[in-house]
Coordinates of N, CA and C and ligand atoms in Angstrom, one line a residue:
M747 N 121.8 65.4 107.3 CA 120.7 66.2 107.9 C 121.2 67.5 108.5
R748 N 120.7 68.6 108.0 CA 121.3 69.9 108.6 C 120.6 70.2 109.9
R749 N 121.4 70.7 110.9 CA 120.8 71.2 112.1 C 120.1 72.5 111.9
K750 N 119.1 72.8 112.7 CA 118.4 74.0 112.6 C 119.2 75.1 113.3
I751 N 119.1 76.3 112.9 CA 119.8 77.4 113.6 C 118.9 78.7 113.7
I752 N 118.6 79.1 114.9 CA 117.8 80.3 115.0 C 118.7 81.3 115.8
V753 N 118.9 82.5 115.2 CA 119.8 83.5 115.8 C 119.0 84.8 116.1
G754 N 119.2 85.4 117.3 CA 118.6 86.7 117.6 C 119.5 87.8 117.3
N755 N 119.1 88.7 116.4 CA 120.0 89.9 116.1 C 119.4 91.1 116.9
W756 N 120.1 91.4 117.9 CA 119.7 92.5 118.8 C 119.8 93.9 118.3
K757 N 120.6 94.0 117.2 CA 120.8 95.4 116.6 C 121.3 96.3 117.8
M758 N 120.9 97.6 117.8 CA 121.4 98.5 118.8 C 120.5 98.5 120.0
H759 N 120.2 97.3 120.6 CA 119.4 97.2 121.8 C 120.2 96.5 122.9
K760 N 119.8 96.8 124.1 CA 120.3 96.1 125.3 C 121.6 96.6 125.8
T761 N 121.6 97.0 127.1 CA 122.9 97.4 127.8 C 123.5 96.0 128.3
I762 N 124.7 96.2 128.8 CA 125.3 95.0 129.4 C 124.5 94.3 130.5
R763 N 123.9 95.1 131.3 CA 123.1 94.6 132.4 C 121.9 93.8 131.8
E764 N 121.3 94.4 130.8 CA 120.1 93.7 130.2 C 120.5 92.4 129.5
A765 N 121.7 92.5 128.9 CA 122.2 91.2 128.3 C 122.4 90.1 129.3
R766 N 123.0 90.5 130.4 CA 123.3 89.5 131.5 C 122.0 88.9 132.0
E767 N 121.0 89.7 132.2 CA 119.7 89.1 132.7 C 119.1 88.2 131.6
F768 N 119.2 88.5 130.4 CA 118.7 87.7 129.3 C 119.4 86.3 129.3
I769 N 120.7 86.3 129.2 CA 121.4 85.1 129.0 C 121.3 84.1 130.2
A770 N 121.1 84.7 131.4 CA 120.9 83.9 132.6 C 119.7 83.0 132.5
V771 N 118.7 83.4 131.7 CA 117.5 82.6 131.5 C 117.7 81.7 130.2
F772 N 118.3 82.3 129.2 CA 118.3 81.8 127.9 C 119.2 80.6 127.7
D773 N 120.4 80.6 128.3 CA 121.4 79.6 127.9 C 121.0 78.2 128.2
A774 N 120.2 78.0 129.3 CA 119.8 76.7 129.7 C 118.8 76.2 128.6
F775 N 118.0 77.1 128.1 CA 117.0 76.7 127.0 C 117.8 76.3 125.8
S776 N 118.9 77.0 125.5 CA 119.8 76.7 124.3 C 120.3 75.2 124.5
A777 N 120.6 74.9 125.7 CA 121.1 73.5 126.0 C 120.1 72.5 125.6
E778 N 118.9 72.7 126.0 CA 117.7 71.8 125.7 C 117.5 71.7 124.2
C779 N 117.6 72.8 123.5 CA 117.3 72.9 122.1 C 118.4 72.1 121.3
A780 N 119.7 72.3 121.8 CA 120.8 71.7 121.1 C 120.6 70.2 121.0
K781 N 120.0 69.6 122.1 CA 119.8 68.2 122.1 C 118.7 67.7 121.1
K782 N 117.9 68.7 120.7 CA 116.8 68.4 119.8 C 117.2 68.8 118.4
G783 N 118.5 69.1 118.1 CA 118.9 69.4 116.8 C 118.7 70.9 116.4
V784 N 118.4 71.8 117.3 CA 118.2 73.2 117.0 C 119.3 74.0 117.8
D785 N 120.1 74.7 117.0 CA 121.2 75.5 117.6 C 120.6 76.9 117.8
L786 N 120.9 77.6 118.9 CA 120.5 79.0 119.1 C 121.7 79.9 119.2
G787 N 121.5 81.1 118.8 CA 122.5 82.1 118.9 C 122.0 83.5 119.2
I788 N 122.9 84.4 119.6 CA 122.5 85.8 119.9 C 123.7 86.6 119.3
A789 N 123.2 87.7 118.6 CA 124.2 88.7 118.2 C 123.9 90.0 118.9
P790 N 124.6 90.3 120.0 CA 124.4 91.5 120.7 C 125.3 92.6 120.2
S791 N 125.2 93.8 120.8 CA 126.2 94.9 120.5 C 127.6 94.4 120.9
Y792 N 128.6 95.1 120.3 CA 130.0 94.7 120.7 C 130.2 94.7 122.2
L793 N 129.6 95.8 122.9 CA 129.8 95.9 124.3 C 129.3 94.8 125.1
A794 N 128.3 94.1 124.7 CA 127.7 93.0 125.5 C 128.3 91.7 125.1
L795 N 129.1 91.6 124.1 CA 129.6 90.3 123.6 C 130.3 89.5 124.7
E796 N 131.2 90.2 125.5 CA 132.0 89.4 126.5 C 131.1 88.9 127.6
T797 N 130.1 89.8 127.9 CA 129.1 89.4 129.0 C 128.5 88.1 128.6
L798 N 128.1 88.0 127.3 CA 127.4 86.8 126.8 C 128.4 85.6 126.6
S799 N 129.5 85.9 126.0 CA 130.4 84.8 125.7 C 131.1 84.2 126.9
S800 N 131.2 85.0 128.0 CA 131.8 84.4 129.2 C 130.8 83.6 130.0
T801 N 129.5 83.8 129.7 CA 128.4 83.1 130.5 C 127.8 82.0 129.7
A802 N 127.6 82.2 128.4 CA 126.9 81.2 127.6 C 127.7 80.0 127.3
K803 N 127.2 78.8 127.5 CA 127.9 77.6 127.2 C 127.2 76.9 126.0
H804 N 126.0 77.2 125.7 CA 125.3 76.4 124.7 C 124.7 77.3 123.6
T805 N 125.0 78.6 123.7 CA 124.5 79.6 122.7 C 125.6 80.1 121.8
L806 N 125.4 80.1 120.5 CA 126.4 80.7 119.6 C 126.4 82.3 119.9
I807 N 127.5 82.8 120.2 CA 127.5 84.3 120.4 C 128.3 84.9 119.1
A808 N 127.6 85.8 118.5 CA 128.1 86.3 117.2 C 128.1 87.9 117.3
A809 N 129.1 88.5 116.7 CA 129.2 89.9 116.5 C 128.2 90.3 115.4
Q810 N 127.8 91.6 115.3 CA 126.9 92.0 114.3 C 127.7 92.5 113.1
N811 N 129.0 92.6 113.2 CA 129.8 93.1 112.1 C 131.3 92.8 112.5
V812 N 132.2 92.9 111.6 CA 133.6 92.7 112.0 C 134.4 93.3 110.9
N813 N 135.7 93.7 111.2 CA 136.6 94.3 110.2 C 137.4 93.1 109.7
E814 N 137.8 93.2 108.4 CA 138.6 92.1 107.8 C 140.1 92.1 108.2
H815 N 140.5 93.3 108.7 CA 142.0 93.4 109.0 C 142.2 92.9 110.4
D816 N 143.4 92.4 110.7 CA 143.7 91.9 112.0 C 143.9 93.1 113.0
K817 N 144.5 94.1 112.5 CA 144.7 95.4 113.3 C 145.1 96.5 112.3
G818 N 145.2 97.7 112.8 CA 145.6 98.8 112.0 C 144.8 100.1 112.3
A819 N 145.0 101.1 111.4 CA 144.4 102.4 111.6 C 143.0 102.4 111.0
F820 N 142.0 101.8 111.8 CA 140.6 101.7 111.3 C 139.7 102.1 112.5
T821 N 139.7 103.4 112.8 CA 139.0 104.0 113.9 C 137.6 103.5 114.0
G822 N 137.2 103.0 115.2 CA 135.8 102.5 115.4 C 135.6 101.1 115.0
E823 N 136.6 100.4 114.5 CA 136.4 99.0 114.1 C 136.8 98.0 115.1
I824 N 136.3 96.8 114.9 CA 136.7 95.6 115.8 C 137.2 94.5 114.9
S825 N 138.3 93.9 115.4 CA 138.9 92.8 114.5 C 138.6 91.4 115.0
I826 N 138.9 90.5 114.2 CA 138.7 89.0 114.5 C 139.5 88.6 115.7
P827 N 140.8 88.9 115.8 CA 141.5 88.5 117.0 C 140.9 89.1 118.3
M828 N 140.3 90.3 118.2 CA 139.6 90.9 119.4 C 138.4 90.0 119.8
L829 N 137.7 89.6 118.8 CA 136.5 88.7 119.1 C 136.9 87.4 119.6
R830 N 138.0 86.8 119.0 CA 138.4 85.4 119.4 C 138.9 85.4 120.8
E831 N 139.6 86.5 121.2 CA 140.1 86.5 122.6 C 139.0 86.4 123.6
I832 N 137.8 86.9 123.3 CA 136.7 86.8 124.2 C 135.7 85.6 123.8
N833 N 136.3 84.7 123.1 CA 135.5 83.5 122.7 C 134.2 83.8 121.9
V834 N 134.2 84.8 121.1 CA 133.1 85.0 120.2 C 133.5 84.2 118.9
T835 N 132.5 83.4 118.5 CA 132.9 82.5 117.4 C 132.1 82.7 116.1
G836 N 131.3 83.8 116.1 CA 130.6 84.0 114.8 C 130.4 85.5 114.6
A837 N 130.0 85.9 113.4 CA 129.7 87.3 113.1 C 128.7 87.4 111.9
I838 N 127.8 88.3 112.0 CA 126.9 88.6 110.9 C 127.7 89.5 109.9
V839 N 127.4 89.2 108.6 CA 128.1 90.0 107.6 C 127.0 90.5 106.6
G840 N 127.1 91.8 106.3 CA 126.2 92.3 105.2 C 124.8 92.4 105.6
H841 N 124.5 92.6 106.9 CA 123.1 92.9 107.2 C 122.6 94.1 106.4
S842 N 121.3 94.1 106.0 CA 120.9 95.1 105.1 C 121.0 96.5 105.7
E843 N 120.9 96.6 107.0 CA 121.1 97.9 107.7 C 122.5 98.4 107.5
R844 N 123.4 97.5 107.5 CA 124.8 97.9 107.3 C 125.1 98.2 105.8
R845 N 124.4 97.5 104.9 CA 124.5 97.8 103.5 C 123.9 99.1 103.2
A846 N 122.8 99.4 103.9 CA 122.1 100.7 103.6 C 122.7 101.9 104.2
Y847 N 123.1 101.8 105.5 CA 123.6 103.0 106.3 C 125.1 103.1 106.3
Y848 N 125.8 102.0 106.1 CA 127.3 102.1 106.3 C 128.0 101.6 105.0
N849 N 127.3 101.7 103.9 CA 128.0 101.4 102.6 C 128.6 100.1 102.4
E850 N 128.1 99.0 103.1 CA 128.7 97.7 102.9 C 128.3 97.2 101.5
T851 N 129.2 96.6 100.8 CA 129.0 96.1 99.5 C 129.3 94.6 99.4
N852 N 129.0 94.0 98.3 CA 129.3 92.6 98.2 C 130.8 92.4 98.3
E853 N 131.6 93.3 97.8 CA 133.0 93.2 97.9 C 133.5 93.3 99.3
S854 N 133.0 94.3 100.1 CA 133.5 94.4 101.5 C 133.0 93.1 102.3
C855 N 131.8 92.6 101.9 CA 131.3 91.4 102.6 C 132.2 90.3 102.3
N856 N 132.7 90.2 101.0 CA 133.6 89.1 100.6 C 134.9 89.1 101.4
A857 N 135.4 90.3 101.6 CA 136.7 90.4 102.4 C 136.4 89.9 103.8
K858 N 135.3 90.3 104.4 CA 135.0 89.8 105.8 C 134.7 88.3 105.9
L859 N 134.0 87.8 104.9 CA 133.7 86.4 104.9 C 135.0 85.6 104.7
K860 N 135.9 86.1 103.9 CA 137.2 85.4 103.7 C 138.0 85.4 105.0
A861 N 138.0 86.5 105.7 CA 138.8 86.6 107.0 C 138.1 85.7 108.0
L862 N 136.8 85.7 108.1 CA 136.2 84.9 109.1 C 136.4 83.4 108.8
S863 N 136.3 83.0 107.6 CA 136.6 81.6 107.2 C 138.0 81.2 107.6
A864 N 138.9 82.1 107.2 CA 140.4 81.8 107.5 C 140.6 81.6 109.0
N865 N 139.8 82.2 109.8 CA 139.9 82.1 111.3 C 139.0 81.2 111.9
N866 N 138.4 80.3 111.1 CA 137.5 79.3 111.6 C 136.3 79.9 112.4
M867 N 135.8 81.0 112.0 CA 134.6 81.6 112.7 C 133.4 81.3 111.8
T868 N 132.2 81.3 112.4 CA 131.0 81.1 111.7 C 130.4 82.4 111.2
P869 N 130.4 82.6 109.9 CA 129.7 83.8 109.3 C 128.2 83.6 109.1
I870 N 127.5 84.6 109.4 CA 126.0 84.6 109.0 C 125.9 85.7 107.9
Y871 N 125.9 85.2 106.6 CA 125.9 86.2 105.5 C 124.5 86.5 105.1
C872 N 124.2 87.8 105.2 CA 122.8 88.3 104.9 C 122.7 88.7 103.4
V873 N 121.7 88.2 102.7 CA 121.4 88.7 101.4 C 119.9 89.0 101.3
G874 N 119.5 89.7 100.3 CA 118.0 90.0 100.1 C 117.8 91.2 99.3
E875 N 116.7 91.3 98.6 CA 116.4 92.4 97.8 C 115.6 93.5 98.5
T876 N 115.7 94.7 98.0 CA 114.8 95.8 98.5 C 113.4 95.8 97.9
L877 N 112.5 96.6 98.4 CA 111.2 96.6 97.8 C 111.2 97.1 96.3
A878 N 112.1 98.1 96.1 CA 112.2 98.6 94.7 C 112.7 97.5 93.7
Q879 N 113.7 96.7 94.2 CA 114.2 95.7 93.4 C 113.2 94.6 93.2
K880 N 112.4 94.3 94.2 CA 111.3 93.3 94.1 C 110.3 93.7 93.1
E881 N 109.9 95.0 93.1 CA 108.9 95.5 92.2 C 109.4 95.5 90.8
K882 N 110.7 95.5 90.6 CA 111.2 95.5 89.2 C 111.6 94.0 88.8
N883 N 111.1 93.1 89.6 CA 111.4 91.7 89.3 C 112.8 91.3 89.3
E884 N 113.6 92.0 90.2 CA 115.0 91.7 90.2 C 115.5 90.9 91.4
S885 N 114.5 90.3 92.2 CA 114.9 89.6 93.4 C 115.9 88.6 93.2
E886 N 115.7 87.7 92.2 CA 116.7 86.6 92.0 C 118.0 87.1 91.5
S887 N 118.0 88.1 90.6 CA 119.3 88.5 90.1 C 120.1 89.2 91.2
V888 N 119.4 90.0 92.0 CA 120.1 90.7 93.1 C 120.8 89.7 94.1
V889 N 120.0 88.7 94.5 CA 120.4 87.7 95.4 C 121.5 86.9 94.8
R890 N 121.4 86.6 93.5 CA 122.4 85.8 92.9 C 123.8 86.5 92.9
R891 N 123.7 87.8 92.6 CA 124.9 88.6 92.6 C 125.5 88.7 94.0
E892 N 124.7 88.8 95.0 CA 125.2 88.8 96.4 C 125.9 87.5 96.8
I893 N 125.4 86.4 96.3 CA 126.0 85.1 96.6 C 127.3 85.0 95.8
E894 N 127.2 85.3 94.5 CA 128.4 85.1 93.6 C 129.6 86.0 94.1
E895 N 129.3 87.3 94.3 CA 130.3 88.2 94.7 C 130.7 88.1 96.1
G896 N 129.8 87.8 97.0 CA 130.1 87.6 98.4 C 131.0 86.4 98.7
L897 N 130.7 85.3 98.0 CA 131.4 84.1 98.3 C 132.7 83.9 97.4
K898 N 132.9 84.8 96.5 CA 134.0 84.7 95.5 C 135.3 84.3 96.1
G899 N 135.9 83.3 95.6 CA 137.3 82.9 96.1 C 137.3 82.2 97.4
I900 N 136.1 81.8 97.9 CA 136.1 81.1 99.2 C 136.1 79.6 98.9
R901 N 136.9 78.8 99.6 CA 137.0 77.4 99.3 C 135.6 76.7 99.7
K902 N 135.3 75.6 99.0 CA 134.0 75.0 99.2 C 133.9 74.5 100.6
E903 N 135.0 74.0 101.2 CA 134.9 73.5 102.6 C 134.5 74.6 103.5
D904 N 134.9 75.8 103.2 CA 134.5 77.0 104.1 C 133.1 77.5 103.7
V905 N 132.7 77.4 102.5 CA 131.4 77.8 102.1 C 130.3 76.9 102.8
A906 N 130.7 75.7 102.9 CA 129.7 74.7 103.5 C 129.4 75.1 105.0
K907 N 130.3 75.9 105.6 CA 130.2 76.2 107.0 C 129.5 77.6 107.2
I908 N 129.3 78.3 106.1 CA 128.7 79.6 106.2 C 127.2 79.5 106.3
I909 N 126.6 80.3 107.2 CA 125.1 80.3 107.3 C 124.7 81.5 106.4
V910 N 123.8 81.3 105.5 CA 123.2 82.3 104.6 C 121.9 82.7 105.2
A911 N 121.7 84.0 105.4 CA 120.3 84.5 105.8 C 119.7 85.2 104.7
Y912 N 118.6 84.7 104.2 CA 117.8 85.4 103.2 C 116.8 86.4 103.9
E913 N 117.1 87.6 103.8 CA 116.3 88.7 104.5 C 115.8 89.7 103.5
P914 N 114.7 89.5 102.9 CA 114.1 90.6 102.0 C 114.0 91.9 102.8
V915 N 114.6 92.9 102.3 CA 114.7 94.2 103.0 C 113.3 94.7 103.4
W916 N 112.3 94.5 102.5 CA 111.0 95.0 102.7 C 110.3 94.3 103.8
A917 N 110.8 93.2 104.3 CA 110.2 92.4 105.4 C 110.8 92.7 106.8
I918 N 111.9 93.4 106.8 CA 112.7 93.6 108.0 C 112.1 94.7 108.9
G919 N 111.6 94.4 110.1 CA 111.1 95.4 111.0 C 109.8 96.0 110.5
T920 N 109.2 95.5 109.5 CA 108.0 96.1 108.9 C 106.7 95.4 109.3
G921 N 106.9 94.2 109.9 CA 105.7 93.4 110.2 C 105.1 92.7 108.9
K922 N 105.8 93.0 107.8 CA 105.3 92.4 106.5 C 106.2 91.2 106.1
N923 N 106.1 90.1 106.8 CA 106.9 89.0 106.5 C 106.6 88.4 105.1
A924 N 107.7 87.8 104.5 CA 107.5 87.2 103.2 C 106.7 85.9 103.5
S925 N 105.9 85.5 102.6 CA 105.1 84.2 102.8 C 106.1 83.1 102.8
P926 N 105.8 82.0 103.5 CA 106.7 80.8 103.5 C 106.9 80.3 102.0
D927 N 106.0 80.5 101.1 CA 106.2 80.1 99.7 C 107.3 81.0 99.1
I928 N 107.2 82.3 99.3 CA 108.3 83.2 98.7 C 109.6 82.9 99.4
A929 N 109.6 82.7 100.7 CA 110.9 82.5 101.4 C 111.5 81.1 100.9
E930 N 110.7 80.1 100.8 CA 111.2 78.8 100.4 C 111.7 78.9 99.0
A931 N 111.0 79.6 98.1 CA 111.5 79.7 96.7 C 112.8 80.3 96.7
M932 N 113.0 81.4 97.4 CA 114.3 82.1 97.3 C 115.4 81.3 98.0
C933 N 115.1 80.6 99.2 CA 116.1 79.8 99.8 C 116.5 78.7 98.9
G934 N 115.6 78.1 98.2 CA 115.9 77.0 97.3 C 116.7 77.6 96.1
Y935 N 116.4 78.8 95.7 CA 117.2 79.4 94.6 C 118.7 79.6 95.1
I936 N 118.8 80.0 96.3 CA 120.2 80.3 96.9 C 120.9 78.9 96.9
R937 N 120.2 77.9 97.3 CA 120.9 76.6 97.4 C 121.3 76.1 95.9
E938 N 120.4 76.3 95.0 CA 120.7 76.0 93.6 C 121.9 76.7 93.1
T939 N 122.0 78.0 93.4 CA 123.1 78.9 93.0 C 124.4 78.4 93.6
I940 N 124.4 78.0 94.8 CA 125.6 77.5 95.5 C 126.0 76.1 94.8
K941 N 125.0 75.4 94.5 CA 125.3 74.1 93.8 C 125.9 74.3 92.4
E942 N 125.4 75.3 91.7 CA 126.0 75.7 90.4 C 127.4 76.2 90.6
L943 N 127.7 77.0 91.6 CA 129.0 77.6 91.7 C 130.0 76.7 92.4
Y944 N 129.5 75.7 93.2 CA 130.4 74.8 93.9 C 130.0 73.4 93.4
D945 N 129.3 72.7 94.3 CA 128.7 71.4 93.9 C 127.6 71.0 94.9
E946 N 127.0 69.9 94.6 CA 125.8 69.5 95.3 C 126.0 69.3 96.8
E947 N 127.2 68.7 97.1 CA 127.5 68.3 98.5 C 127.6 69.6 99.3
T948 N 128.3 70.6 98.7 CA 128.5 71.9 99.4 C 127.1 72.6 99.7
A949 N 126.3 72.6 98.6 CA 125.0 73.2 98.7 C 124.1 72.5 99.7
E950 N 124.2 71.2 99.8 CA 123.4 70.5 100.8 C 123.8 70.8 102.2
K951 N 125.1 71.2 102.4 CA 125.6 71.4 103.8 C 125.2 72.8 104.3
V952 N 125.2 73.8 103.4 CA 124.9 75.2 103.8 C 123.6 75.3 104.5
R953 N 123.6 76.0 105.6 CA 122.4 76.3 106.3 C 121.8 77.6 105.9
I954 N 120.6 77.7 105.5 CA 120.0 78.9 105.0 C 118.8 79.3 106.0
Q955 N 118.9 80.5 106.4 CA 117.8 81.1 107.3 C 116.9 82.0 106.5
Y956 N 115.7 82.2 107.0 CA 114.9 83.3 106.6 C 114.9 84.3 107.7
G957 N 114.8 85.6 107.3 CA 114.7 86.6 108.3 C 113.8 87.8 107.8
G958 N 113.1 88.4 108.7 CA 112.2 89.5 108.3 C 110.8 89.3 108.9
S959 N 110.7 90.0 110.1 CA 109.4 89.9 110.8 C 109.0 88.5 111.2
V960 N 110.0 87.7 111.6 CA 109.7 86.3 112.1 C 109.1 86.5 113.5
K961 N 108.0 85.8 113.8 CA 107.3 85.9 115.1 C 106.9 84.5 115.5
V962 N 106.4 84.4 116.7 CA 105.9 83.2 117.2 C 104.9 82.5 116.4
N963 N 104.0 83.3 115.8 CA 102.9 82.7 115.0 C 103.2 82.4 113.5
N964 N 104.5 82.8 113.1 CA 104.8 82.4 111.7 C 106.0 81.5 111.5
V965 N 106.8 81.4 112.6 CA 108.1 80.7 112.5 C 108.0 79.3 112.0
A966 N 107.0 78.5 112.5 CA 106.9 77.1 112.2 C 106.6 76.9 110.7
G967 N 105.9 77.9 110.1 CA 105.6 77.8 108.6 C 106.9 77.8 107.8
Y968 N 107.9 78.6 108.2 CA 109.2 78.7 107.5 C 110.0 77.4 107.7
L969 N 110.1 77.0 109.0 CA 111.0 75.9 109.3 C 110.5 74.6 108.8
A970 N 109.2 74.5 108.4 CA 108.7 73.3 107.9 C 109.1 73.1 106.4
R971 N 109.7 74.1 105.8 CA 110.1 74.0 104.4 C 111.4 73.4 104.2
P972 N 111.6 72.6 103.1 CA 112.9 71.8 103.0 C 114.1 72.7 102.9
N973 N 114.1 73.9 102.3 CA 115.3 74.7 102.1 C 115.5 75.7 103.2
I974 N 114.6 75.8 104.2 CA 114.8 76.8 105.2 C 115.2 76.1 106.5
D975 N 116.4 76.4 106.9 CA 117.0 75.7 108.1 C 117.0 76.5 109.4
G976 N 116.4 77.7 109.3 CA 116.4 78.5 110.5 C 115.9 79.9 110.3
A977 N 116.1 80.7 111.3 CA 115.6 82.1 111.2 C 116.6 83.1 111.8
L978 N 116.6 84.3 111.3 CA 117.4 85.4 111.9 C 116.3 86.3 112.4
V979 N 116.2 86.5 113.7 CA 115.1 87.2 114.3 C 115.5 88.5 115.0
G980 N 114.9 89.6 114.6 CA 115.2 90.9 115.2 C 114.3 91.2 116.4
G981 N 113.3 91.9 116.2 CA 112.4 92.4 117.2 C 111.9 91.3 118.2
A982 N 111.6 90.1 117.7 CA 111.0 89.1 118.6 C 112.1 88.3 119.4
S983 N 113.4 88.8 119.3 CA 114.4 88.1 120.0 C 114.8 88.9 121.3
L984 N 114.2 90.1 121.4 CA 114.7 91.0 122.5 C 114.3 90.6 123.9
E985 N 113.2 89.9 124.1 CA 112.7 89.5 125.4 C 112.9 88.0 125.5
A986 N 113.6 87.5 126.5 CA 113.9 86.1 126.6 C 112.7 85.2 126.5
E987 N 111.6 85.7 127.2 CA 110.4 84.9 127.2 C 109.8 84.7 125.9
T988 N 109.7 85.9 125.1 CA 109.1 85.9 123.8 C 110.0 85.0 122.8
F989 N 111.3 85.2 122.9 CA 112.2 84.4 122.0 C 112.1 82.9 122.3
I990 N 112.0 82.6 123.6 CA 111.9 81.1 124.0 C 110.5 80.6 123.4
E991 N 109.5 81.4 123.5 CA 108.2 81.0 123.0 C 108.3 80.7 121.5
L992 N 109.0 81.7 120.8 CA 109.1 81.6 119.3 C 109.8 80.3 119.0
V993 N 111.0 80.0 119.6 CA 111.7 78.8 119.3 C 110.9 77.6 119.6
S994 N 110.2 77.6 120.8 CA 109.4 76.5 121.2 C 108.4 76.1 120.1
A995 N 107.9 77.0 119.3 CA 106.9 76.8 118.3 C 107.4 75.8 117.3
I996 N 108.8 75.6 117.2 CA 109.3 74.7 116.1 C 109.8 73.4 116.7
L997 N 109.8 73.3 118.0 CA 110.4 72.1 118.6 C 109.5 70.9 118.5
Ligands
PGA1476 P1 113.0 91.7 112.4 O1 114.6 91.9 112.0 O2 112.8 90.3 112.8 O3 112.8 92.8 113.4 O4 112.2 92.0 111.1 C1 115.2 90.8 111.3 C2 116.6 91.2 111.0 O5 116.9 92.4 110.7 O6 117.5 90.4 111.1

């Protein structure tokens, strides 16, 4: 039985002070949820990571990006050893905003996923088609390529620990969430693809989230589906009260 996992992606929101106020309320709620089989996480900006990781005892704290090298001449980048030193145990890889604005590719995601797995960190690997790709009926082929190329060369033991987030780009921050039927179909397709590339046992272990305009009034519809194990939540994760309400809708 896979545990549920709901993660808030704060993007470029919240100062350190705001993050501190949030986690003071939120971490106790994470403790309650963990007992009910629901893991909660927050991906803040790099600056607020230590504030959260030094306070939170029950919440997965994840970076929004990471560099695959341990150190070197990579101005502006943050490495895995830097994250580990402050007890950050996860990282988002390949969010569509990073693919669109910072030229992330399946190949660069693959290098990051390999480095995270080698360091026993939990990756949240984002996949999903754009509106143009959807209109050309390419949703499945795009997502399949993201899975194949992103996970290339990663051992099945490590693949089993990766969280995949299916985030159709047309649904992110637009208020136009994918229907639970569409989300379930694609999450099922992702699981099938992993089964084909690895085996059934690995595919059954991978946790798959849906992301894109998840709100308090639609989250339960996703989590009720057999292949959807959680959600990656942007806008609705910014206020502790709203995010707690959202998670409460599936408890
Ligand atoms: P949204 O963002 O919930 O604001 O649509 C989701 C995401 O980008 O992960």
